[in-house]
mmCIF file of C-alpha atoms and ligand atoms in Angstrom:
data_model
loop_
_atom_site.group_PDB
_atom_site.id
_atom_site.type_symbol
_atom_site.label_atom_id
_atom_site.label_comp_id
_atom_site.label_asym_id
_atom_site.label_seq_id
_atom_site.Cartn_x
_atom_site.Cartn_y
_atom_site.Cartn_z
ATOM 1 C CA MET A 1 -2.437 -18.529 -14.896
ATOM 2 C CA THR A 2 -3.097 -16.214 -17.848
ATOM 3 C CA ALA A 3 -0.877 -16.055 -20.921
ATOM 4 C CA LEU A 4 0.075 -12.543 -19.815
ATOM 5 C CA THR A 5 1.175 -13.753 -16.368
ATOM 6 C CA ARG A 6 3.102 -16.644 -17.936
ATOM 7 C CA ARG A 7 4.895 -14.227 -20.278
ATOM 8 C CA ALA A 8 5.667 -11.874 -17.376
ATOM 9 C CA LEU A 9 7.088 -14.757 -15.291
ATOM 10 C CA ALA A 10 9.194 -16.003 -18.217
ATOM 11 C CA ALA A 11 10.541 -12.481 -18.790
ATOM 12 C CA THR A 12 11.357 -12.138 -15.084
ATOM 13 C CA SER A 13 13.225 -15.457 -15.024
ATOM 14 C CA LEU A 14 15.252 -14.571 -18.116
ATOM 15 C CA ALA A 15 16.058 -11.148 -16.715
ATOM 16 C CA ALA A 16 17.068 -12.722 -13.399
ATOM 17 C CA LEU A 17 19.451 -15.103 -15.201
ATOM 18 C CA ALA A 18 20.951 -12.352 -17.303
ATOM 19 C CA ALA A 19 21.415 -9.778 -14.570
ATOM 20 C CA PRO A 20 23.952 -11.101 -11.980
ATOM 21 C CA ARG A 21 27.104 -9.824 -13.669
ATOM 22 C CA LEU A 22 25.616 -6.373 -14.225
ATOM 23 C CA ALA A 23 24.298 -6.181 -10.649
ATOM 24 C CA ARG A 24 27.691 -7.181 -9.213
ATOM 25 C CA ALA A 25 29.497 -4.693 -11.434
ATOM 26 C CA GLN A 26 27.219 -1.889 -10.202
ATOM 27 C CA GLY A 27 27.526 -2.906 -6.561
ATOM 28 C CA GLY A 28 31.290 -3.486 -6.624
ATOM 29 C CA ALA A 29 32.293 0.048 -5.814
ATOM 30 C CA GLN A 30 30.342 -0.070 -2.573
ATOM 31 C CA GLY A 31 32.164 -2.828 -0.717
ATOM 32 C CA SER A 32 32.575 -6.580 -0.816
ATOM 33 C CA THR A 33 29.584 -7.454 1.426
ATOM 34 C CA GLN A 34 27.306 -5.458 -0.800
ATOM 35 C CA GLY A 35 28.978 -7.052 -3.836
ATOM 36 C CA SER A 36 28.131 -10.594 -2.654
ATOM 37 C CA PHE A 37 24.595 -9.813 -1.519
ATOM 38 C CA PRO A 38 22.208 -11.299 -2.481
ATOM 39 C CA SER A 39 23.474 -14.792 -3.228
ATOM 40 C CA ARG A 40 20.039 -16.409 -2.902
ATOM 41 C CA PRO A 41 16.362 -15.418 -3.282
ATOM 42 C CA VAL A 42 15.037 -12.486 -1.257
ATOM 43 C CA THR A 43 11.552 -12.686 0.298
ATOM 44 C CA MET A 44 9.367 -9.588 0.038
ATOM 45 C CA VAL A 45 6.606 -9.716 2.635
ATOM 46 C CA ILE A 46 3.340 -8.023 1.634
ATOM 47 C CA PRO A 47 1.149 -7.619 4.723
ATOM 48 C CA PHE A 48 -2.145 -7.723 2.781
ATOM 49 C CA ALA A 49 -3.987 -10.207 0.566
ATOM 50 C CA PRO A 50 -2.965 -11.149 -2.985
ATOM 51 C CA GLY A 51 -4.586 -9.123 -5.744
ATOM 52 C CA GLY A 52 -4.976 -5.919 -3.708
ATOM 53 C CA PRO A 53 -3.159 -2.592 -4.104
ATOM 54 C CA THR A 54 -0.109 -3.366 -1.947
ATOM 55 C CA ASP A 55 0.272 -6.692 -3.716
ATOM 56 C CA ILE A 56 -0.018 -5.002 -7.132
ATOM 57 C CA VAL A 57 2.745 -2.484 -6.294
ATOM 58 C CA GLY A 58 4.832 -5.135 -4.484
ATOM 59 C CA ARG A 59 4.826 -7.637 -7.338
ATOM 60 C CA LEU A 60 5.893 -4.986 -9.859
ATOM 61 C CA LEU A 61 8.653 -3.886 -7.495
ATOM 62 C CA ALA A 62 9.770 -7.453 -6.751
ATOM 63 C CA GLU A 63 10.062 -8.222 -10.449
ATOM 64 C CA ALA A 64 12.143 -5.104 -11.138
ATOM 65 C CA MET A 65 14.366 -5.611 -8.070
ATOM 66 C CA ALA A 66 14.971 -9.233 -9.103
ATOM 67 C CA LYS A 67 16.112 -8.005 -12.503
ATOM 68 C CA ASP A 68 18.536 -5.588 -10.846
ATOM 69 C CA MET A 69 19.887 -7.953 -8.163
ATOM 70 C CA GLY A 70 20.124 -11.071 -10.304
ATOM 71 C CA GLN A 71 18.209 -13.117 -7.725
ATOM 72 C CA PRO A 72 14.499 -13.903 -7.492
ATOM 73 C CA VAL A 73 12.482 -11.685 -5.173
ATOM 74 C CA VAL A 74 9.695 -13.914 -3.912
ATOM 75 C CA VAL A 75 6.475 -12.276 -2.732
ATOM 76 C CA GLU A 76 4.964 -13.683 0.460
ATOM 77 C CA ASN A 77 1.501 -12.423 1.481
ATOM 78 C CA SER A 78 1.595 -12.561 5.269
ATOM 79 C CA THR A 79 -1.828 -11.153 6.076
ATOM 80 C CA GLY A 80 -4.148 -10.215 8.917
ATOM 81 C CA ALA A 81 -4.596 -7.775 11.807
ATOM 82 C CA GLY A 82 -4.450 -4.672 9.599
ATOM 83 C CA GLY A 83 -0.956 -5.392 8.302
ATOM 84 C CA THR A 84 0.652 -6.052 11.696
ATOM 85 C CA ILE A 85 1.123 -9.810 11.132
ATOM 86 C CA GLY A 86 3.318 -9.196 8.077
ATOM 87 C CA ALA A 87 5.165 -6.348 9.760
ATOM 88 C CA GLN A 88 5.905 -8.572 12.759
ATOM 89 C CA ARG A 89 7.122 -11.328 10.437
ATOM 90 C CA VAL A 90 9.801 -8.934 9.107
ATOM 91 C CA ALA A 91 10.625 -7.148 12.393
ATOM 92 C CA THR A 92 11.426 -10.542 13.924
ATOM 93 C CA ALA A 93 13.168 -12.055 10.859
ATOM 94 C CA ARG A 94 16.928 -12.631 10.716
ATOM 95 C CA PRO A 95 18.437 -9.207 9.863
ATOM 96 C CA ASP A 96 20.407 -10.366 6.840
ATOM 97 C CA GLY A 97 18.554 -8.603 4.010
ATOM 98 C CA TYR A 98 16.855 -11.759 2.762
ATOM 99 C CA THR A 99 13.493 -10.711 4.223
ATOM 100 C CA VAL A 100 12.101 -7.264 3.423
ATOM 101 C CA LEU A 101 8.731 -5.618 3.967
ATOM 102 C CA LEU A 102 6.684 -3.497 1.603
ATOM 103 C CA HIS A 103 4.266 -1.566 3.776
ATOM 104 C CA HIS A 104 2.261 1.638 3.505
ATOM 105 C CA ILE A 105 0.720 4.432 5.571
ATOM 106 C CA GLY A 106 -0.054 1.729 8.153
ATOM 107 C CA MET A 107 3.540 2.209 9.375
ATOM 108 C CA GLY A 108 2.502 5.757 10.275
ATOM 109 C CA VAL A 109 -0.717 4.911 12.139
ATOM 110 C CA ILE A 110 -0.030 1.501 13.706
ATOM 111 C CA PRO A 111 2.461 2.849 16.322
ATOM 112 C CA THR A 112 -0.411 4.899 17.817
ATOM 113 C CA MET A 113 -3.387 2.665 16.996
ATOM 114 C CA TYR A 114 -1.890 -0.496 18.476
ATOM 115 C CA ARG A 115 -0.909 -0.072 22.102
ATOM 116 C CA ARG A 116 0.134 -3.745 22.421
ATOM 117 C CA LEU A 117 2.206 -5.423 19.716
ATOM 118 C CA ALA A 118 4.668 -8.320 19.756
ATOM 119 C CA TYR A 119 7.183 -6.227 17.786
ATOM 120 C CA ASP A 120 8.500 -2.672 17.900
ATOM 121 C CA PRO A 121 6.563 -0.748 15.197
ATOM 122 C CA VAL A 122 8.955 2.238 15.317
ATOM 123 C CA ASN A 123 12.418 0.836 16.056
ATOM 124 C CA GLY A 124 12.045 -2.660 14.623
ATOM 125 C CA PHE A 125 12.985 -1.725 11.057
ATOM 126 C CA GLU A 126 15.618 -0.193 8.815
ATOM 127 C CA PRO A 127 13.793 2.080 6.338
ATOM 128 C CA LEU A 128 15.299 1.512 2.874
ATOM 129 C CA GLY A 129 13.411 4.098 0.824
ATOM 130 C CA LEU A 130 9.983 5.389 -0.119
ATOM 131 C CA VAL A 131 8.280 3.820 -3.140
ATOM 132 C CA THR A 132 5.057 5.605 -4.167
ATOM 133 C CA GLU A 133 2.220 7.823 -3.047
ATOM 134 C CA VAL A 134 -1.210 6.657 -4.186
ATOM 135 C CA PRO A 135 -4.533 8.543 -4.196
ATOM 136 C CA MET A 136 -7.625 6.882 -2.751
ATOM 137 C CA THR A 137 -11.159 6.681 -4.119
ATOM 138 C CA LEU A 138 -14.530 6.169 -2.453
ATOM 139 C CA VAL A 139 -16.228 3.405 -4.452
ATOM 140 C CA THR A 140 -19.485 1.541 -3.936
ATOM 141 C CA ARG A 141 -21.404 -1.362 -5.383
ATOM 142 C CA LYS A 142 -22.604 -0.500 -8.855
ATOM 143 C CA ASP A 143 -26.297 -0.324 -7.932
ATOM 144 C CA MET A 144 -25.862 2.175 -5.083
ATOM 145 C CA PRO A 145 -28.939 4.460 -5.161
ATOM 146 C CA ALA A 146 -26.894 7.685 -5.044
ATOM 147 C CA ASN A 147 -25.264 9.656 -7.833
ATOM 148 C CA ASN A 148 -22.969 12.121 -6.083
ATOM 149 C CA LEU A 149 -21.223 12.523 -2.742
ATOM 150 C CA ALA A 150 -24.085 14.489 -1.141
ATOM 151 C CA GLU A 151 -26.582 11.765 -2.098
ATOM 152 C CA LEU A 152 -24.233 9.049 -0.852
ATOM 153 C CA VAL A 153 -23.852 10.816 2.502
ATOM 154 C CA ALA A 154 -27.639 11.196 2.831
ATOM 155 C CA TYR A 155 -28.214 7.550 1.913
ATOM 156 C CA MET A 156 -25.523 6.304 4.312
ATOM 157 C CA LYS A 157 -26.981 8.291 7.189
ATOM 158 C CA SER A 158 -30.522 7.136 6.416
ATOM 159 C CA GLN A 159 -29.406 3.500 6.524
ATOM 160 C CA GLY A 160 -27.589 3.638 9.879
ATOM 161 C CA ASP A 161 -25.795 0.355 10.635
ATOM 162 C CA ARG A 162 -27.601 -1.379 7.742
ATOM 163 C CA PHE A 163 -25.051 0.381 5.521
ATOM 164 C CA ASN A 164 -21.780 -1.500 5.455
ATOM 165 C CA LEU A 165 -18.218 -0.503 4.817
ATOM 166 C CA ALA A 166 -15.449 -2.928 3.873
ATOM 167 C CA ASP A 167 -11.871 -2.432 5.010
ATOM 168 C CA ALA A 168 -8.629 -4.319 5.532
ATOM 169 C CA GLY A 169 -8.613 -4.147 9.325
ATOM 170 C CA ILE A 170 -7.511 -1.528 11.850
ATOM 171 C CA GLY A 171 -4.171 -0.155 10.685
ATOM 172 C CA SER A 172 -4.994 -0.429 6.992
ATOM 173 C CA SER A 173 -5.446 2.576 4.725
ATOM 174 C CA SER A 174 -9.006 1.561 3.836
ATOM 175 C CA ALA A 175 -9.916 1.427 7.544
ATOM 176 C CA LEU A 176 -8.312 4.818 8.192
ATOM 177 C CA CYS A 177 -10.037 6.364 5.176
ATOM 178 C CA GLY A 178 -13.392 4.743 5.991
ATOM 179 C CA ALA A 179 -13.249 5.902 9.625
ATOM 180 C CA LEU A 180 -12.311 9.464 8.633
ATOM 181 C CA PHE A 181 -15.189 9.541 6.144
ATOM 182 C CA ALA A 182 -17.753 8.140 8.599
ATOM 183 C CA ASN A 183 -16.575 10.600 11.285
ATOM 184 C CA ALA A 184 -16.655 13.534 8.878
ATOM 185 C CA ILE A 185 -20.311 12.904 7.986
ATOM 186 C CA GLY A 186 -21.477 11.548 11.358
ATOM 187 C CA ALA A 187 -22.444 8.082 10.061
ATOM 188 C CA ARG A 188 -22.095 4.746 11.917
ATOM 189 C CA PRO A 189 -21.841 2.045 9.226
ATOM 190 C CA THR A 190 -21.205 -1.622 9.997
ATOM 191 C CA ILE A 191 -17.536 -2.399 9.335
ATOM 192 C CA ILE A 192 -16.698 -5.621 7.506
ATOM 193 C CA PRO A 193 -12.963 -6.361 7.785
ATOM 194 C CA PHE A 194 -11.007 -8.427 5.233
ATOM 195 C CA ARG A 195 -7.365 -9.470 4.970
ATOM 196 C CA GLY A 196 -6.871 -6.904 2.255
ATOM 197 C CA THR A 197 -8.899 -4.803 -0.131
ATOM 198 C CA GLY A 198 -8.347 -7.373 -2.910
ATOM 199 C CA PRO A 199 -10.971 -9.688 -1.345
ATOM 200 C CA ALA A 200 -13.015 -6.681 -0.142
ATOM 201 C CA MET A 201 -13.280 -5.456 -3.735
ATOM 202 C CA GLN A 202 -14.714 -8.819 -4.801
ATOM 203 C CA GLU A 203 -17.605 -8.239 -2.375
ATOM 204 C CA ILE A 204 -18.197 -4.722 -3.771
ATOM 205 C CA LEU A 205 -18.200 -6.165 -7.307
ATOM 206 C CA GLY A 206 -20.634 -8.849 -6.193
ATOM 207 C CA GLY A 207 -22.922 -6.185 -4.706
ATOM 208 C CA ARG A 208 -22.718 -7.739 -1.225
ATOM 209 C CA VAL A 209 -20.919 -4.798 0.434
ATOM 210 C CA ASP A 210 -21.811 -1.109 0.064
ATOM 211 C CA LEU A 211 -18.646 1.010 0.298
ATOM 212 C CA LEU A 212 -14.866 0.723 0.115
ATOM 213 C CA CYS A 213 -12.243 3.452 0.280
ATOM 214 C CA ASP A 214 -9.357 2.067 -1.740
ATOM 215 C CA GLN A 215 -6.268 3.019 -3.679
ATOM 216 C CA THR A 216 -6.318 3.807 -7.399
ATOM 217 C CA THR A 217 -3.733 1.069 -7.921
ATOM 218 C CA GLN A 218 -6.657 -1.334 -7.534
ATOM 219 C CA THR A 219 -9.751 0.770 -8.281
ATOM 220 C CA THR A 220 -8.720 2.404 -11.593
ATOM 221 C CA GLU A 221 -9.528 -0.675 -13.656
ATOM 222 C CA TYR A 222 -12.942 -1.163 -12.011
ATOM 223 C CA ILE A 223 -13.839 2.525 -12.257
ATOM 224 C CA ARG A 224 -12.930 2.610 -15.954
ATOM 225 C CA GLY A 225 -14.802 -0.636 -16.573
ATOM 226 C CA GLY A 226 -17.958 0.733 -14.904
ATOM 227 C CA ASN A 227 -17.914 -2.152 -12.401
ATOM 228 C CA VAL A 228 -18.193 0.161 -9.377
ATOM 229 C CA LYS A 229 -19.603 3.618 -8.708
ATOM 230 C CA VAL A 230 -17.038 6.234 -7.704
ATOM 231 C CA PHE A 231 -17.989 9.279 -5.642
ATOM 232 C CA ALA A 232 -14.849 11.196 -4.695
ATOM 233 C CA THR A 233 -11.147 11.146 -4.070
ATOM 234 C CA PRO A 234 -10.005 12.294 -0.618
ATOM 235 C CA SER A 235 -7.069 14.139 -2.221
ATOM 236 C CA ARG A 236 -6.190 17.824 -2.372
ATOM 237 C CA THR A 237 -6.343 17.796 -6.170
ATOM 238 C CA ARG A 238 -8.107 15.690 -8.776
ATOM 239 C CA ILE A 239 -6.297 12.546 -9.952
ATOM 240 C CA ALA A 240 -4.532 13.099 -13.289
ATOM 241 C CA THR A 241 -5.532 9.681 -14.638
ATOM 242 C CA LEU A 242 -9.158 9.920 -13.426
ATOM 243 C CA PRO A 243 -9.872 13.654 -13.762
ATOM 244 C CA GLU A 244 -13.646 13.176 -13.793
ATOM 245 C CA ILE A 245 -13.688 12.248 -10.076
ATOM 246 C CA PRO A 246 -14.312 15.252 -7.790
ATOM 247 C CA THR A 247 -12.251 15.751 -4.649
ATOM 248 C CA THR A 248 -13.874 15.456 -1.228
ATOM 249 C CA ALA A 249 -13.271 19.209 -0.805
ATOM 250 C CA GLU A 250 -15.409 19.852 -3.886
ATOM 251 C CA GLY A 251 -18.069 17.693 -2.243
ATOM 252 C CA GLY A 252 -17.997 19.810 0.931
ATOM 253 C CA LEU A 253 -15.541 17.790 3.053
ATOM 254 C CA PRO A 254 -12.290 19.816 2.831
ATOM 255 C CA ASP A 255 -10.662 18.222 5.886
ATOM 256 C CA PHE A 256 -11.169 14.642 4.763
ATOM 257 C CA VAL A 257 -7.879 14.032 2.927
ATOM 258 C CA VAL A 258 -5.839 10.833 2.953
ATOM 259 C CA THR A 259 -3.320 9.469 0.469
ATOM 260 C CA VAL A 260 -1.294 6.309 0.818
ATOM 261 C CA TRP A 261 2.500 6.223 0.828
ATOM 262 C CA HIS A 262 4.564 3.057 0.541
ATOM 263 C CA GLY A 263 8.052 2.245 1.782
ATOM 264 C CA LEU A 264 10.459 -0.691 1.806
ATOM 265 C CA TYR A 265 11.968 -1.960 5.094
ATOM 266 C CA ALA A 266 14.525 -4.471 6.355
ATOM 267 C CA PRO A 267 14.635 -5.799 9.929
ATOM 268 C CA LYS A 268 16.501 -3.582 12.411
ATOM 269 C CA GLY A 269 20.181 -4.519 12.530
ATOM 270 C CA THR A 270 20.510 -5.478 8.865
ATOM 271 C CA PRO A 271 24.140 -4.615 7.962
ATOM 272 C CA ALA A 272 24.576 -1.198 6.332
ATOM 273 C CA PRO A 273 26.147 -2.525 3.084
ATOM 274 C CA VAL A 274 23.230 -4.944 2.654
ATOM 275 C CA CYS A 275 20.714 -2.130 3.247
ATOM 276 C CA ALA A 276 22.650 -0.006 0.742
ATOM 277 C CA ARG A 277 22.403 -2.763 -1.872
ATOM 278 C CA LEU A 278 18.651 -3.082 -1.295
ATOM 279 C CA THR A 279 18.216 0.691 -1.574
ATOM 280 C CA ALA A 280 20.274 0.733 -4.796
ATOM 281 C CA SER A 281 18.031 -2.002 -6.164
ATOM 282 C CA LEU A 282 14.880 -0.133 -5.106
ATOM 283 C CA GLN A 283 16.176 2.959 -6.907
ATOM 284 C CA ALA A 284 16.961 0.932 -10.031
ATOM 285 C CA ALA A 285 13.474 -0.598 -9.910
ATOM 286 C CA LEU A 286 11.850 2.826 -9.663
ATOM 287 C CA ARG A 287 13.746 3.922 -12.800
ATOM 288 C CA ASP A 288 12.595 0.813 -14.670
ATOM 289 C CA PRO A 289 10.429 1.954 -17.626
ATOM 290 C CA ARG A 290 7.959 -0.896 -17.031
ATOM 291 C CA ILE A 291 7.350 0.322 -13.446
ATOM 292 C CA VAL A 292 7.056 3.951 -14.563
ATOM 293 C CA GLN A 293 4.513 3.027 -17.233
ATOM 294 C CA ARG A 294 2.490 0.546 -15.165
ATOM 295 C CA PHE A 295 2.398 2.872 -12.138
ATOM 296 C CA SER A 296 1.102 5.717 -14.301
ATOM 297 C CA GLU A 297 -1.660 3.470 -15.688
ATOM 298 C CA ILE A 298 -2.908 2.818 -12.155
ATOM 299 C CA GLY A 299 -2.822 6.396 -10.915
ATOM 300 C CA THR A 300 0.553 6.648 -9.242
ATOM 301 C CA ALA A 301 4.250 7.271 -9.940
ATOM 302 C CA PRO A 302 7.570 6.187 -8.465
ATOM 303 C CA VAL A 303 8.955 8.637 -5.906
ATOM 304 C CA SER A 304 12.058 10.619 -6.859
ATOM 305 C CA GLN A 305 15.439 8.952 -6.436
ATOM 306 C CA ALA A 306 16.123 11.371 -3.551
ATOM 307 C CA ASP A 307 13.034 10.069 -1.744
ATOM 308 C CA ALA A 308 13.984 6.451 -2.369
ATOM 309 C CA THR A 309 16.662 6.727 0.321
ATOM 310 C CA PRO A 310 16.742 5.649 3.994
ATOM 311 C CA GLU A 311 17.149 9.262 5.164
ATOM 312 C CA ALA A 312 14.149 10.645 3.262
ATOM 313 C CA HIS A 313 12.086 7.586 4.199
ATOM 314 C CA GLN A 314 12.932 7.930 7.916
ATOM 315 C CA ARG A 315 12.074 11.652 7.874
ATOM 316 C CA PHE A 316 8.758 11.096 6.120
ATOM 317 C CA TRP A 317 7.820 8.123 8.318
ATOM 318 C CA THR A 318 8.620 9.972 11.566
ATOM 319 C CA ALA A 319 6.586 12.987 10.407
ATOM 320 C CA ASP A 320 3.672 10.730 9.435
ATOM 321 C CA ILE A 321 3.571 9.086 12.876
ATOM 322 C CA ALA A 322 3.467 12.593 14.425
ATOM 323 C CA LYS A 323 0.791 13.725 11.951
ATOM 324 C CA TRP A 324 -1.638 10.871 12.695
ATOM 325 C CA LYS A 325 -1.057 10.591 16.478
ATOM 326 C CA PRO A 326 -3.380 13.471 17.494
ATOM 327 C CA VAL A 327 -6.017 12.385 14.963
ATOM 328 C CA ILE A 328 -6.082 8.840 16.337
ATOM 329 C CA GLU A 329 -5.998 10.037 19.948
ATOM 330 C CA ALA A 330 -8.843 12.498 19.331
ATOM 331 C CA THR A 331 -11.074 9.776 17.895
ATOM 332 C CA SER A 332 -9.846 6.978 20.217
ATOM 333 C CA ALA A 333 -9.383 4.871 17.097
ATOM 334 C CA TYR A 334 -7.354 2.251 18.954
ATOM 335 C CA ALA A 335 -7.142 -1.363 17.914
ATOM 336 C CA ASP A 336 -7.519 -2.621 21.501
HETATM 337 C C1 MLT B 401 -4.280 -3.947 0.429
HETATM 338 O O1 MLT B 401 -3.261 -4.112 -0.227
HETATM 339 O O2 MLT B 401 -5.108 -4.846 0.591
HETATM 340 C C2 MLT B 401 -4.567 -2.584 0.983
HETATM 341 O O3 MLT B 401 -3.466 -1.748 0.864
HETATM 342 C C3 MLT B 401 -5.053 -2.683 2.377
HETATM 343 C C4 MLT B 401 -5.404 -1.327 2.917
HETATM 344 O O4 MLT B 401 -4.538 -0.677 3.456
HETATM 345 O O5 MLT B 401 -6.552 -0.926 2.842
#
């Protein structure tokens, strides 16, 4: 554990001890159940590996929510199967607010990609609020013999299945982004799945894997450090914090656009006052100056307070499922 991590943990614990009275005072106006929740630690399930982009956002959020609620928020990385193992863990948990899920765009694609699941990917959750929207970047091992997107495309196609592409399994944002890229250029790389892009990035850094499409919340540091080569962002506009990276449209692929949204969920049937307390805590966390600053350093920002609500989250999530359904059906990108 680094000195920085130790200091962060100590600060979290002190904040957690100091916060209960404040949290109860804020929650009091909204009913007695909400006022007494939470009375013990809350588990935040992250459906991808430690160290990756969801984990980075989740741990910042957990720390800030703990400060607001006056109880620890313990991160549990429940990984595998493109994020469906962790989602199932929460969909089937006791609906009492003590188990929540931080998930991303996977919640929009999994309902179509997975035709057989042991949980209901649409009706198994109470959306609590959106969290962030994060741009993606196409990064490769540092010694990739290409210097712009056109050269990368040519190299990828010349290599056929000798070229490999890391992702976090079908249902993950890296898999979606990688598949859209390969389809857009007509390449057939070998896919190497990991339990998250945290471990996938280690293989890119080690030069053992060629390409990864990943979120700026993880890639910013490696791009700035010159540890990877970056070719494009599949966003409509350049990224404010990494303005030197061209968009895929600038590189001739205007239809290849994917950004990653995150939301917080409780199991379906969690009592409304408990959900309301969790949403209030999410909103407080997203106002926390440490979150605002750290998010901006890694290429993202908290959503507005209006979007950090169950209603906005439900609307956005429903629209995202509808948006991806025809894309997935057209490419038969099913998990089974
Ligand atoms: C992760 O946290 O590992 C990523 O978000 C996985 C992905 O969706 O690519």
